Amino acid sequence: MLALATAYFRCRFHDITMSQPATYNSATKRPSAENQFLLNEFAPRNGSTPRSARKNTDYHEKQPLFDRGATAEPVRLTPAWEETNLPNDELNFKGVTMEQADLEMNPPKDSYPGIALCSGFWITVLVKHWHAKPKLLCSIPYFVDYKLSKEYTGIESNYVTNFLGYLGFAAQVPNLVFNWLNIFVQIGGNLTTRVVWSIFIEAVVFIITIILAMCNSSEWPGFFFWTTMITVVILNMANGVYQNTVFGMAAKLPFKYTGAVILGSNVSGTFTAIISLIASIMAPSIRTAAIYYFITALFVLLACFDTYFALPLNRFYRYHELVHEKEMQRKKKENRGVQPSIPYLTVFLQCLPQCFNVFFTFFVTLSIFPAVQADINKSDPNFFVSDELYVSVTCFLTFNICALIGSILSTLGSWPSPKYLVIPVVMRVLFIPFFLVCNYHPRKLERKFPILVENDWVYWSGAAAMAVSSGYYSSVAMMYCPGSVEPQYASTAGMFGAASLISGIFGGIMFTLLMPKLVTIIEWNI
């Protein structure tokens, strides 16, 4: 540490002596003794000694320190180091710690796997609200076929009939509202406060859900239903703030780390699909499977909480956080200490093309997955996947694994450029009619639209292609979004991208309500 401090101050002093005129003895025309001593003391040890240009000085200059015939004068450091107006990277030591000096002098290398791993754990919780949330996938039989069923409660209610409609509305509307609100209003304070409180609230909600799963609610199905809806609303309010904040924090890092966040979501989706499949096979009952699943989700939340506090220990993350803070301080100094307001409209217009790419990618994806794919039946009875596992394998597991592959591909290189990314994104809309002409049979409805794809392998290949393109283009668009604005507004652009992501999810889920009508109303004879 002492060697580091010596080297740091030696470099700083070298810049000072080279940028300011040296002090000379008017009689001998040589540098004063004190200056000569300091030059020798702090001279670089690589063979080169900084030299000051010879320049005449006025009569009132101080005499040499060891000149016996001279009158001693007090030593004056003018100007003082702390009072200079030089930028931080040249002189100003005020507020500079040894750690910051070490980071500036020795910038860390890109430890991408470590940051990506933490980002992946962070984002695990995000997928609960759409393609892998326990209350929307694994737990649907738990709610519909067990907790609210006539066999359990003894009464026939509309809770089962309209459960998915209520659940979808309760899940997506708060998430959508809070994602957009979080851009303009600093909900809960700074980024750290928002992340910590969001995870804490979600953990509490899952503890309540586990307790409800263990209780006998057959005597009060109405209370159980509305309590579940309230927990879904609270969960997605916290989830909206959390997701938006994480994308804002990732925007401080190099742009590829925003893709790591999408990668983390697909990793968690794959993990969730596998756990759901294992729980369905091994659990003795629906209730037990749901309890195991909720407990697993709680442990994942605790892992998110731990990795958040572990991330600042990473040297690479601390370096970019320091760079971001210095940039903000520089901008603040340029504005004479007045905190400038964020030009939200300007930032939004600059990142609008990439926000549209994010929105439309998720709109197409959620228009198909999981609502349409979950109702696609097996065409060939000899297909190697059994009827019981057909949807789990060809829909949920395939989507999450292939979306993960697409996200990994985006970290290896981004194509096309930001200007032309909209072309393949818009072309993905062709997946919607493709899945409608597969063996899609909405529940309790009679299909009239003809089936054109009756091959399970063709359908499965289309599902894989849709998932890979979803993971790839969503990652690339989210990486392009912060880079389309000035560096100080990258965090805001990242939040706009996250809000566009949620908007695409919400729009896609709402659009799925039209899919059953399209195949039951439109009649076409081939």
Short mmCIF file of C-alpha atoms in Angstrom, two decimals:
data_model
loop_
_atom_site.label_atom_id
_atom_site.label_comp_id
_atom_site.label_asym_id
_atom_site.label_seq_id
_atom_site.Cartn_x
_atom_site.Cartn_y
_atom_site.Cartn_z
CA MET A 1 0.00 0.00 0.00
CA LEU A 2 2.91 2.36 0.83
CA ALA A 3 4.50 1.67 -2.53
CA LEU A 4 1.21 2.33 -4.27
CA ALA A 5 0.74 5.65 -2.45
CA THR A 6 4.31 6.72 -3.25
CA ALA A 7 3.88 5.93 -6.92
CA TYR A 8 0.53 7.70 -7.09
CA PHE A 9 1.77 10.92 -5.46
CA ARG A 10 5.01 10.81 -7.47
CA CYS A 11 3.00 10.84 -10.70
CA ARG A 12 0.78 13.63 -9.43
CA PHE A 13 3.74 15.76 -8.33
CA HIS A 14 5.48 15.20 -11.65
CA ASP A 15 2.48 16.72 -13.43
CA ILE A 16 2.52 19.70 -11.05
CA THR A 17 6.19 20.48 -11.51
CA MET A 18 5.97 20.20 -15.26
CA SER A 19 2.91 22.44 -15.49
CA GLN A 20 4.14 25.28 -13.19
CA PRO A 21 7.32 27.45 -13.41
CA ALA A 22 10.08 26.44 -10.99
CA THR A 23 11.51 28.72 -8.31
CA TYR A 24 15.12 29.92 -8.80
CA ASN A 25 17.71 31.70 -6.77
CA SER A 26 18.22 35.10 -8.33
CA ALA A 27 21.88 35.08 -7.43
CA THR A 28 22.94 31.64 -8.59
CA LYS A 29 20.35 31.14 -11.34
CA ARG A 30 19.75 27.64 -10.00
CA PRO A 31 16.67 26.00 -8.55
CA SER A 32 16.15 26.74 -4.92
CA ALA A 33 17.35 24.07 -2.51
CA GLU A 34 13.88 23.11 -1.36
CA ASN A 35 12.67 22.68 -4.92
CA GLN A 36 15.80 20.75 -5.85
CA PHE A 37 15.21 18.46 -2.85
CA LEU A 38 11.62 17.78 -3.83
CA LEU A 39 12.58 17.11 -7.43
CA ASN A 40 15.20 14.59 -6.34
CA GLU A 41 12.84 12.99 -3.83
CA PHE A 42 9.92 12.47 -6.22
CA ALA A 43 11.85 12.00 -9.43
CA PRO A 44 10.77 8.93 -11.42
CA ARG A 45 13.17 6.03 -11.02
CA ASN A 46 13.25 5.05 -14.66
CA GLY A 47 16.24 7.19 -15.47
CA SER A 48 14.46 10.43 -16.39
CA THR A 49 14.23 13.39 -14.05
CA PRO A 50 11.74 16.19 -14.70
CA ARG A 51 13.49 19.44 -15.53
CA SER A 52 12.08 22.90 -15.21
CA ALA A 53 12.64 25.54 -17.83
CA ARG A 54 15.06 28.33 -16.81
CA LYS A 55 13.21 31.50 -16.21
CA ASN A 56 14.07 34.78 -14.48
CA THR A 57 12.17 35.51 -11.31
CA ASP A 58 11.46 38.70 -9.44
CA TYR A 59 13.53 40.19 -6.69
CA HIS A 60 11.26 39.13 -3.85
CA GLU A 61 11.70 35.42 -4.46
CA LYS A 62 12.61 33.30 -1.39
CA GLN A 63 16.29 32.65 -0.78
CA PRO A 64 17.68 29.09 -0.62
CA LEU A 65 16.73 27.22 2.53
CA PHE A 66 20.35 26.43 3.50
CA ASP A 67 21.91 29.79 2.54
CA ARG A 68 23.45 31.11 5.79
CA GLY A 69 23.42 34.67 4.62
CA ALA A 70 19.78 34.69 3.68
CA THR A 71 16.85 35.78 5.77
CA ALA A 72 14.45 32.93 6.51
CA GLU A 73 10.96 33.33 5.14
CA PRO A 74 7.92 31.20 5.87
CA VAL A 75 7.22 28.48 3.33
CA ARG A 76 4.10 29.17 1.30
CA LEU A 77 2.40 26.58 -0.89
CA THR A 78 0.65 28.69 -3.48
CA PRO A 79 -1.64 27.57 -4.85
CA ALA A 80 -2.57 24.76 -2.46
CA TRP A 81 -3.27 21.37 -4.07
CA GLU A 82 -6.83 21.28 -2.77
CA GLU A 83 -7.63 24.74 -4.14
CA THR A 84 -6.50 24.17 -7.71
CA ASN A 85 -9.01 23.83 -10.47
CA LEU A 86 -7.28 20.95 -12.18
CA PRO A 87 -9.46 17.90 -12.85
CA ASN A 88 -9.36 14.86 -10.56
CA ASP A 89 -7.23 12.78 -12.87
CA GLU A 90 -4.48 15.45 -12.82
CA LEU A 91 -4.22 16.86 -9.34
CA ASN A 92 -7.17 17.09 -6.97
CA PHE A 93 -6.69 14.67 -4.05
CA LYS A 94 -9.72 15.81 -2.06
CA GLY A 95 -12.11 12.90 -1.62
CA VAL A 96 -9.75 10.41 -3.28
CA THR A 97 -9.28 7.21 -1.30
CA MET A 98 -6.46 4.75 -1.78
CA GLU A 99 -8.90 2.29 -3.32
CA GLN A 100 -10.05 4.86 -5.86
CA ALA A 101 -6.46 5.76 -6.65
CA ASP A 102 -5.67 2.09 -7.17
CA LEU A 103 -8.67 1.66 -9.49
CA GLU A 104 -7.68 4.73 -11.53
CA MET A 105 -4.04 3.73 -11.86
CA ASN A 106 -4.73 0.04 -12.49
CA PRO A 107 -8.07 -0.33 -14.30
CA PRO A 108 -9.33 -3.88 -13.86
CA LYS A 109 -9.74 -6.24 -16.74
CA ASP A 110 -13.16 -7.27 -17.98
CA SER A 111 -14.15 -10.05 -15.61
CA TYR A 112 -17.27 -10.73 -17.63
CA PRO A 113 -18.20 -14.19 -16.28
CA GLY A 114 -18.33 -12.98 -12.67
CA ILE A 115 -20.53 -10.00 -13.43
CA ALA A 116 -22.75 -12.04 -15.72
CA LEU A 117 -23.19 -14.67 -13.03
CA CYS A 118 -24.37 -12.10 -10.49
CA SER A 119 -26.62 -10.50 -13.09
CA GLY A 120 -28.09 -13.89 -13.84
CA PHE A 121 -28.94 -14.45 -10.18
CA TRP A 122 -30.37 -10.95 -9.91
CA ILE A 123 -32.67 -11.40 -12.85
CA THR A 124 -33.89 -14.85 -11.82
CA VAL A 125 -36.77 -13.29 -9.95
CA LEU A 126 -37.87 -11.29 -12.98
CA VAL A 127 -39.28 -14.15 -14.98
CA LYS A 128 -41.87 -15.01 -12.34
CA HIS A 129 -44.30 -12.52 -13.80
CA TRP A 130 -44.45 -13.97 -17.31
CA HIS A 131 -43.05 -17.21 -18.71
CA ALA A 132 -41.91 -18.99 -15.55
CA LYS A 133 -43.68 -17.49 -12.57
CA PRO A 134 -44.86 -20.21 -10.21
CA LYS A 135 -48.33 -18.74 -9.86
CA LEU A 136 -48.80 -18.75 -13.65
CA LEU A 137 -47.35 -22.10 -14.69
CA CYS A 138 -46.51 -24.81 -12.19
CA SER A 139 -49.18 -23.67 -9.75
CA ILE A 140 -52.14 -23.40 -12.12
CA PRO A 141 -53.26 -26.98 -11.36
CA TYR A 142 -52.67 -26.24 -7.67
CA PHE A 143 -55.10 -23.31 -7.75
CA VAL A 144 -57.63 -24.53 -10.32
CA ASP A 145 -57.69 -28.28 -9.72
CA TYR A 146 -57.05 -28.28 -5.98
CA LYS A 147 -57.51 -25.15 -3.85
CA LEU A 148 -60.54 -23.74 -5.74
CA SER A 149 -61.99 -26.96 -7.11
CA LYS A 150 -65.46 -28.24 -6.28
CA GLU A 151 -63.98 -31.43 -4.82
CA TYR A 152 -61.96 -29.42 -2.28
CA THR A 153 -64.35 -26.59 -1.41
CA GLY A 154 -67.64 -28.44 -1.95
CA ILE A 155 -69.11 -25.61 -4.04
CA GLU A 156 -69.08 -24.61 -7.71
CA SER A 157 -67.70 -21.09 -8.13
CA ASN A 158 -66.66 -18.71 -10.87
CA TYR A 159 -63.21 -18.46 -9.32
CA VAL A 160 -62.03 -21.46 -11.35
CA THR A 161 -63.63 -20.32 -14.62
CA ASN A 162 -62.14 -16.80 -14.55
CA PHE A 163 -58.98 -17.57 -12.59
CA LEU A 164 -56.49 -17.02 -15.43
CA GLY A 165 -58.20 -13.78 -16.48
CA TYR A 166 -58.09 -12.37 -12.98
CA LEU A 167 -54.53 -13.55 -12.46
CA GLY A 168 -53.24 -12.11 -15.73
CA PHE A 169 -54.81 -8.74 -15.07
CA ALA A 170 -53.58 -8.61 -11.45
CA ALA A 171 -50.08 -9.58 -12.54
CA GLN A 172 -49.48 -7.36 -15.54
CA VAL A 173 -51.23 -4.05 -14.84
CA PRO A 174 -49.26 -3.18 -11.64
CA ASN A 175 -46.05 -4.36 -13.27
CA LEU A 176 -46.66 -2.16 -16.29
CA VAL A 177 -47.64 0.92 -14.27
CA PHE A 178 -44.75 0.71 -11.83
CA ASN A 179 -42.18 0.11 -14.56
CA TRP A 180 -43.11 3.34 -16.31
CA LEU A 181 -43.62 5.24 -13.06
CA ASN A 182 -40.21 4.14 -11.80
CA ILE A 183 -38.52 5.98 -14.70
CA PHE A 184 -39.83 9.40 -13.69
CA VAL A 185 -40.22 8.97 -9.93
CA GLN A 186 -37.40 7.71 -7.72
CA ILE A 187 -39.56 5.15 -5.93
CA GLY A 188 -38.02 4.18 -2.63
CA GLY A 189 -34.89 6.32 -2.96
CA ASN A 190 -31.69 5.32 -4.73
CA LEU A 191 -31.04 2.19 -6.75
CA THR A 192 -29.75 0.16 -3.81
CA THR A 193 -32.79 0.93 -1.69
CA ARG A 194 -35.15 -0.04 -4.47
CA VAL A 195 -33.42 -3.34 -5.18
CA VAL A 196 -33.20 -4.40 -1.54
CA TRP A 197 -36.79 -3.51 -0.67
CA SER A 198 -38.16 -5.10 -3.84
CA ILE A 199 -36.47 -8.42 -3.10
CA PHE A 200 -37.52 -8.25 0.55
CA ILE A 201 -41.19 -7.64 -0.34
CA GLU A 202 -41.18 -10.50 -2.85
CA ALA A 203 -39.67 -12.85 -0.26
CA VAL A 204 -42.39 -11.93 2.24
CA VAL A 205 -45.08 -12.57 -0.39
CA PHE A 206 -43.73 -16.03 -1.10
CA ILE A 207 -43.62 -16.86 2.61
CA ILE A 208 -47.31 -15.91 2.81
CA THR A 209 -48.01 -18.07 -0.27
CA ILE A 210 -46.27 -21.07 1.31
CA ILE A 211 -48.30 -20.63 4.52
CA LEU A 212 -51.55 -20.48 2.52
CA ALA A 213 -50.55 -23.65 0.65
CA MET A 214 -50.09 -25.49 3.95
CA CYS A 215 -53.39 -24.29 5.45
CA ASN A 216 -56.77 -25.91 4.93
CA SER A 217 -58.71 -23.26 3.03
CA SER A 218 -61.70 -25.36 2.04
CA GLU A 219 -64.00 -23.38 4.34
CA TRP A 220 -63.02 -19.95 3.01
CA PRO A 221 -62.32 -20.17 -0.77
CA GLY A 222 -63.35 -16.54 -1.35
CA PHE A 223 -60.84 -15.22 1.18
CA PHE A 224 -58.15 -17.48 -0.27
CA PHE A 225 -58.88 -16.30 -3.82
CA TRP A 226 -58.77 -12.58 -3.07
CA THR A 227 -55.74 -12.96 -0.80
CA THR A 228 -53.98 -14.67 -3.69
CA MET A 229 -54.93 -11.80 -6.03
CA ILE A 230 -53.62 -9.22 -3.55
CA THR A 231 -50.31 -11.05 -3.19
CA VAL A 232 -50.01 -11.18 -6.99
CA VAL A 233 -50.55 -7.41 -7.20
CA ILE A 234 -47.96 -6.70 -4.47
CA LEU A 235 -45.53 -9.17 -6.00
CA ASN A 236 -45.68 -7.54 -9.42
CA MET A 237 -45.52 -4.00 -8.04
CA ALA A 238 -42.23 -4.90 -6.38
CA ASN A 239 -41.18 -6.87 -9.42
CA GLY A 240 -41.78 -3.92 -11.75
CA VAL A 241 -39.60 -1.63 -9.64
CA TYR A 242 -36.95 -4.34 -9.31
CA GLN A 243 -36.70 -5.15 -13.00
CA ASN A 244 -36.55 -1.53 -14.07
CA THR A 245 -33.89 -0.76 -11.49
CA VAL A 246 -31.68 -3.72 -12.43
CA PHE A 247 -31.66 -2.67 -16.09
CA GLY A 248 -30.77 0.85 -14.98
CA MET A 249 -27.84 -0.44 -12.93
CA ALA A 250 -26.66 -2.70 -15.76
CA ALA A 251 -26.61 0.35 -18.07
CA LYS A 252 -23.64 1.73 -16.06
CA LEU A 253 -21.52 -1.18 -17.27
CA PRO A 254 -20.37 -1.84 -20.85
CA PHE A 255 -23.35 -2.45 -23.12
CA LYS A 256 -22.92 -6.22 -23.33
CA TYR A 257 -23.80 -6.56 -19.66
CA THR A 258 -27.36 -5.52 -20.42
CA GLY A 259 -27.42 -8.62 -22.60
CA ALA A 260 -26.19 -10.57 -19.57
CA VAL A 261 -29.34 -9.53 -17.76
CA ILE A 262 -31.49 -11.02 -20.53
CA LEU A 263 -29.21 -14.07 -20.45
CA GLY A 264 -29.84 -14.40 -16.74
CA SER A 265 -33.60 -14.31 -17.29
CA ASN A 266 -33.36 -17.16 -19.78
CA VAL A 267 -31.11 -19.15 -17.44
CA SER A 268 -33.68 -18.75 -14.71
CA GLY A 269 -36.49 -19.69 -17.10
CA THR A 270 -34.68 -22.91 -18.00
CA PHE A 271 -34.05 -23.64 -14.34
CA THR A 272 -37.70 -22.99 -13.51
CA ALA A 273 -38.97 -25.23 -16.32
CA ILE A 274 -36.72 -28.08 -15.19
CA ILE A 275 -37.80 -27.73 -11.55
CA SER A 276 -41.44 -27.66 -12.64
CA LEU A 277 -40.98 -30.84 -14.68
CA ILE A 278 -39.18 -32.63 -11.85
CA ALA A 279 -41.77 -31.55 -9.28
CA SER A 280 -44.62 -32.76 -11.47
CA ILE A 281 -43.02 -36.17 -11.91
CA MET A 282 -41.74 -36.80 -8.38
CA ALA A 283 -44.25 -35.06 -6.10
CA PRO A 284 -47.01 -37.34 -4.74
CA SER A 285 -49.68 -34.63 -5.12
CA ILE A 286 -50.35 -31.26 -6.72
CA ARG A 287 -50.27 -29.56 -3.32
CA THR A 288 -46.86 -31.01 -2.45
CA ALA A 289 -45.44 -30.05 -5.85
CA ALA A 290 -46.64 -26.46 -5.40
CA ILE A 291 -45.14 -26.21 -1.90
CA TYR A 292 -41.77 -27.50 -3.13
CA TYR A 293 -41.91 -25.05 -6.00
CA PHE A 294 -42.72 -22.06 -3.81
CA ILE A 295 -39.92 -22.97 -1.41
CA THR A 296 -37.48 -23.19 -4.33
CA ALA A 297 -38.58 -19.74 -5.51
CA LEU A 298 -37.97 -18.38 -2.00
CA PHE A 299 -34.42 -19.73 -1.95
CA VAL A 300 -33.80 -18.18 -5.37
CA LEU A 301 -34.93 -14.83 -3.99
CA LEU A 302 -32.50 -15.17 -1.10
CA ALA A 303 -29.75 -15.94 -3.63
CA CYS A 304 -30.66 -12.72 -5.47
CA PHE A 305 -30.40 -10.83 -2.20
CA ASP A 306 -26.95 -12.28 -1.41
CA THR A 307 -25.52 -11.70 -4.87
CA TYR A 308 -26.62 -8.07 -4.81
CA PHE A 309 -24.39 -7.41 -1.79
CA ALA A 310 -21.62 -9.56 -3.26
CA LEU A 311 -21.51 -7.66 -6.53
CA PRO A 312 -19.83 -4.49 -5.12
CA LEU A 313 -16.95 -6.72 -4.01
CA ASN A 314 -16.14 -7.21 -7.68
CA ARG A 315 -13.30 -4.91 -8.69
CA PHE A 316 -14.57 -4.47 -12.26
CA TYR A 317 -18.00 -3.35 -11.07
CA ARG A 318 -16.50 -0.88 -8.56
CA TYR A 319 -14.34 0.62 -11.29
CA HIS A 320 -17.25 1.32 -13.62
CA GLU A 321 -19.31 2.63 -10.74
CA LEU A 322 -16.45 5.04 -9.94
CA VAL A 323 -16.25 6.11 -13.59
CA HIS A 324 -19.99 6.73 -13.62
CA GLU A 325 -19.85 8.80 -10.42
CA LYS A 326 -16.94 10.89 -11.74
CA GLU A 327 -18.85 11.55 -14.94
CA MET A 328 -21.87 12.66 -12.93
CA GLN A 329 -19.69 14.94 -10.77
CA ARG A 330 -18.10 16.45 -13.86
CA LYS A 331 -21.51 17.17 -15.36
CA LYS A 332 -22.67 18.64 -12.07
CA LYS A 333 -19.61 20.91 -11.91
CA GLU A 334 -20.24 22.04 -15.48
CA ASN A 335 -23.74 22.99 -14.42
CA ARG A 336 -22.30 24.97 -11.46
CA GLY A 337 -23.57 22.57 -8.81
CA VAL A 338 -27.17 22.64 -10.02
CA GLN A 339 -28.58 19.18 -10.61
CA PRO A 340 -29.87 19.29 -14.20
CA SER A 341 -33.24 17.79 -14.94
CA ILE A 342 -33.25 14.71 -17.15
CA PRO A 343 -34.65 15.47 -20.62
CA TYR A 344 -36.95 12.45 -20.64
CA LEU A 345 -38.55 13.24 -23.98
CA THR A 346 -35.20 13.70 -25.70
CA VAL A 347 -33.80 10.50 -24.20
CA PHE A 348 -36.93 8.57 -25.15
CA LEU A 349 -36.88 9.81 -28.75
CA GLN A 350 -33.20 8.88 -29.08
CA CYS A 351 -33.71 5.34 -27.82
CA LEU A 352 -37.19 4.92 -29.36
CA PRO A 353 -36.07 2.64 -32.25
CA GLN A 354 -34.47 0.18 -29.82
CA CYS A 355 -37.41 0.46 -27.42
CA PHE A 356 -39.69 -0.53 -30.29
CA ASN A 357 -37.43 -3.49 -31.07
CA VAL A 358 -37.63 -4.62 -27.45
CA PHE A 359 -41.40 -4.11 -27.35
CA PHE A 360 -42.18 -5.91 -30.60
CA THR A 361 -39.87 -8.84 -29.88
CA PHE A 362 -41.66 -9.59 -26.62
CA PHE A 363 -45.06 -8.79 -28.11
CA VAL A 364 -44.67 -11.50 -30.75
CA THR A 365 -43.16 -13.93 -28.25
CA LEU A 366 -45.89 -13.53 -25.64
CA SER A 367 -48.59 -13.67 -28.30
CA ILE A 368 -47.50 -17.25 -28.90
CA PHE A 369 -45.89 -18.42 -25.68
CA PRO A 370 -47.26 -19.86 -23.53
CA ALA A 371 -51.00 -19.41 -24.31
CA VAL A 372 -51.04 -20.73 -27.89
CA GLN A 373 -48.28 -23.31 -27.53
CA ALA A 374 -49.83 -24.76 -24.38
CA ASP A 375 -52.95 -25.66 -26.40
CA ILE A 376 -51.11 -27.30 -29.30
CA ASN A 377 -51.73 -31.04 -29.14
CA LYS A 378 -49.61 -33.91 -30.35
CA SER A 379 -50.35 -34.88 -33.97
CA ASP A 380 -48.52 -38.20 -34.25
CA PRO A 381 -49.47 -40.73 -31.55
CA ASN A 382 -46.09 -42.43 -32.10
CA PHE A 383 -44.10 -39.27 -31.30
CA PHE A 384 -41.43 -40.09 -28.73
CA VAL A 385 -42.73 -37.56 -26.13
CA SER A 386 -45.69 -38.82 -24.10
CA ASP A 387 -49.00 -36.97 -24.00
CA GLU A 388 -48.51 -36.01 -20.34
CA LEU A 389 -45.13 -34.38 -20.99
CA TYR A 390 -45.75 -33.07 -24.52
CA VAL A 391 -46.55 -29.47 -23.51
CA SER A 392 -43.87 -29.38 -20.80
CA VAL A 393 -41.17 -30.51 -23.24
CA THR A 394 -42.16 -28.92 -26.58
CA CYS A 395 -43.42 -25.68 -25.05
CA PHE A 396 -41.85 -24.65 -21.74
CA LEU A 397 -38.57 -26.55 -21.71
CA THR A 398 -37.87 -25.95 -25.41
CA PHE A 399 -38.60 -22.25 -25.18
CA ASN A 400 -36.39 -21.61 -22.17
CA ILE A 401 -33.42 -23.63 -23.42
CA CYS A 402 -33.55 -22.13 -26.92
CA ALA A 403 -34.05 -18.59 -25.59
CA LEU A 404 -30.96 -19.18 -23.43
CA ILE A 405 -29.02 -20.22 -26.53
CA GLY A 406 -30.14 -17.05 -28.30
CA SER A 407 -28.99 -14.89 -25.40
CA ILE A 408 -25.59 -16.60 -25.36
CA LEU A 409 -25.21 -15.97 -29.09
CA SER A 410 -25.82 -12.26 -28.51
CA THR A 411 -22.79 -12.09 -26.19
CA LEU A 412 -20.57 -13.44 -28.96
CA GLY A 413 -21.54 -10.72 -31.40
CA SER A 414 -24.43 -8.43 -32.27
CA TRP A 415 -25.99 -8.44 -35.73
CA PRO A 416 -27.47 -6.55 -37.47
CA SER A 417 -26.49 -2.98 -36.63
CA PRO A 418 -28.85 -0.77 -34.58
CA LYS A 419 -30.16 0.84 -37.76
CA TYR A 420 -31.28 -2.43 -39.39
CA LEU A 421 -32.28 -4.47 -36.33
CA VAL A 422 -35.92 -3.54 -36.88
CA ILE A 423 -36.09 -5.65 -40.08
CA PRO A 424 -35.69 -9.13 -38.53
CA VAL A 425 -37.65 -8.03 -35.46
CA VAL A 426 -40.69 -7.14 -37.57
CA MET A 427 -40.32 -10.29 -39.68
CA ARG A 428 -40.85 -12.40 -36.55
CA VAL A 429 -44.56 -11.56 -36.78
CA LEU A 430 -44.79 -14.45 -39.27
CA PHE A 431 -44.49 -16.85 -36.33
CA ILE A 432 -48.05 -15.94 -35.24
CA PRO A 433 -49.85 -17.41 -38.29
CA PHE A 434 -47.44 -20.36 -38.32
CA PHE A 435 -48.49 -21.51 -34.85
CA LEU A 436 -52.15 -20.88 -35.58
CA VAL A 437 -52.06 -23.37 -38.46
CA CYS A 438 -50.45 -26.00 -36.24
CA ASN A 439 -52.54 -28.48 -34.23
CA TYR A 440 -53.84 -25.68 -32.00
CA HIS A 441 -57.08 -26.48 -30.16
CA PRO A 442 -58.30 -23.91 -27.61
CA ARG A 443 -59.91 -25.52 -24.59
CA LYS A 444 -63.70 -26.01 -24.70
CA LEU A 445 -63.87 -24.46 -28.20
CA GLU A 446 -64.40 -26.00 -31.62
CA ARG A 447 -61.76 -25.14 -34.15
CA LYS A 448 -62.97 -24.21 -37.67
CA PHE A 449 -59.75 -22.87 -39.18
CA PRO A 450 -57.92 -25.65 -41.10
CA ILE A 451 -54.79 -27.31 -39.68
CA LEU A 452 -51.91 -27.10 -42.16
CA VAL A 453 -49.01 -28.32 -39.99
CA GLU A 454 -49.63 -31.81 -38.66
CA ASN A 455 -46.04 -32.83 -38.15
CA ASP A 456 -44.71 -32.66 -34.60
CA TRP A 457 -41.12 -32.21 -35.75
CA VAL A 458 -42.01 -29.20 -37.93
CA TYR A 459 -43.93 -27.62 -35.05
CA TRP A 460 -41.10 -28.32 -32.62
CA SER A 461 -38.54 -26.81 -35.02
CA GLY A 462 -40.68 -23.68 -35.36
CA ALA A 463 -40.94 -23.43 -31.58
CA ALA A 464 -37.16 -23.66 -31.27
CA ALA A 465 -36.58 -21.02 -33.97
CA MET A 466 -39.07 -18.65 -32.34
CA ALA A 467 -37.37 -19.04 -28.94
CA VAL A 468 -33.82 -18.60 -30.27
CA SER A 469 -34.79 -15.44 -32.17
CA SER A 470 -36.61 -14.12 -29.10
CA GLY A 471 -33.60 -14.56 -26.83
CA TYR A 472 -31.16 -13.17 -29.41
CA TYR A 473 -33.01 -10.10 -30.66
CA SER A 474 -34.31 -9.10 -27.22
CA SER A 475 -30.73 -9.20 -25.87
CA VAL A 476 -29.29 -7.26 -28.80
CA ALA A 477 -32.02 -4.61 -28.61
CA MET A 478 -31.54 -4.16 -24.87
CA MET A 479 -27.78 -3.82 -25.39
CA TYR A 480 -28.26 -1.20 -28.11
CA CYS A 481 -30.71 0.85 -26.02
CA PRO A 482 -28.31 2.51 -23.49
CA GLY A 483 -25.74 3.11 -26.23
CA SER A 484 -28.15 5.20 -28.29
CA VAL A 485 -28.00 8.13 -25.82
CA GLU A 486 -25.30 10.16 -24.10
CA PRO A 487 -23.42 8.28 -21.33
CA GLN A 488 -25.00 10.26 -18.47
CA TYR A 489 -28.47 9.21 -19.67
CA ALA A 490 -27.63 5.54 -20.24
CA SER A 491 -29.34 4.50 -17.01
CA THR A 492 -32.55 6.29 -18.00
CA ALA A 493 -32.44 4.70 -21.46
CA GLY A 494 -32.00 1.30 -19.83
CA MET A 495 -35.12 1.93 -17.76
CA PHE A 496 -37.03 2.90 -20.90
CA GLY A 497 -35.91 -0.37 -22.45
CA ALA A 498 -37.10 -2.33 -19.41
CA ALA A 499 -40.47 -0.55 -19.48
CA SER A 500 -40.77 -1.37 -23.18
CA LEU A 501 -40.06 -5.00 -22.34
CA ILE A 502 -42.94 -5.10 -19.85
CA SER A 503 -45.18 -3.25 -22.31
CA GLY A 504 -44.42 -5.88 -24.95
CA ILE A 505 -45.21 -8.67 -22.50
CA PHE A 506 -48.49 -7.02 -21.50
CA GLY A 507 -49.47 -6.34 -25.12
CA GLY A 508 -48.65 -9.89 -26.15
CA ILE A 509 -50.68 -11.41 -23.31
CA MET A 510 -53.67 -9.21 -24.15
CA PHE A 511 -53.35 -10.13 -27.85
CA THR A 512 -53.55 -13.83 -27.02
CA LEU A 513 -57.21 -13.31 -26.12
CA LEU A 514 -57.89 -12.96 -29.86
CA MET A 515 -56.18 -16.21 -30.84
CA PRO A 516 -59.03 -18.59 -29.91
CA LYS A 517 -61.52 -16.38 -31.77
CA LEU A 518 -59.38 -16.39 -34.91
CA VAL A 519 -59.42 -20.19 -35.21
CA THR A 520 -63.05 -20.63 -34.11
CA ILE A 521 -64.73 -17.85 -36.10
CA ILE A 522 -62.77 -17.91 -39.35
CA GLU A 523 -63.74 -20.94 -41.44
CA TRP A 524 -61.71 -21.91 -44.46
CA ASN A 525 -62.13 -25.08 -46.48
CA ILE A 526 -59.12 -26.31 -48.39
#
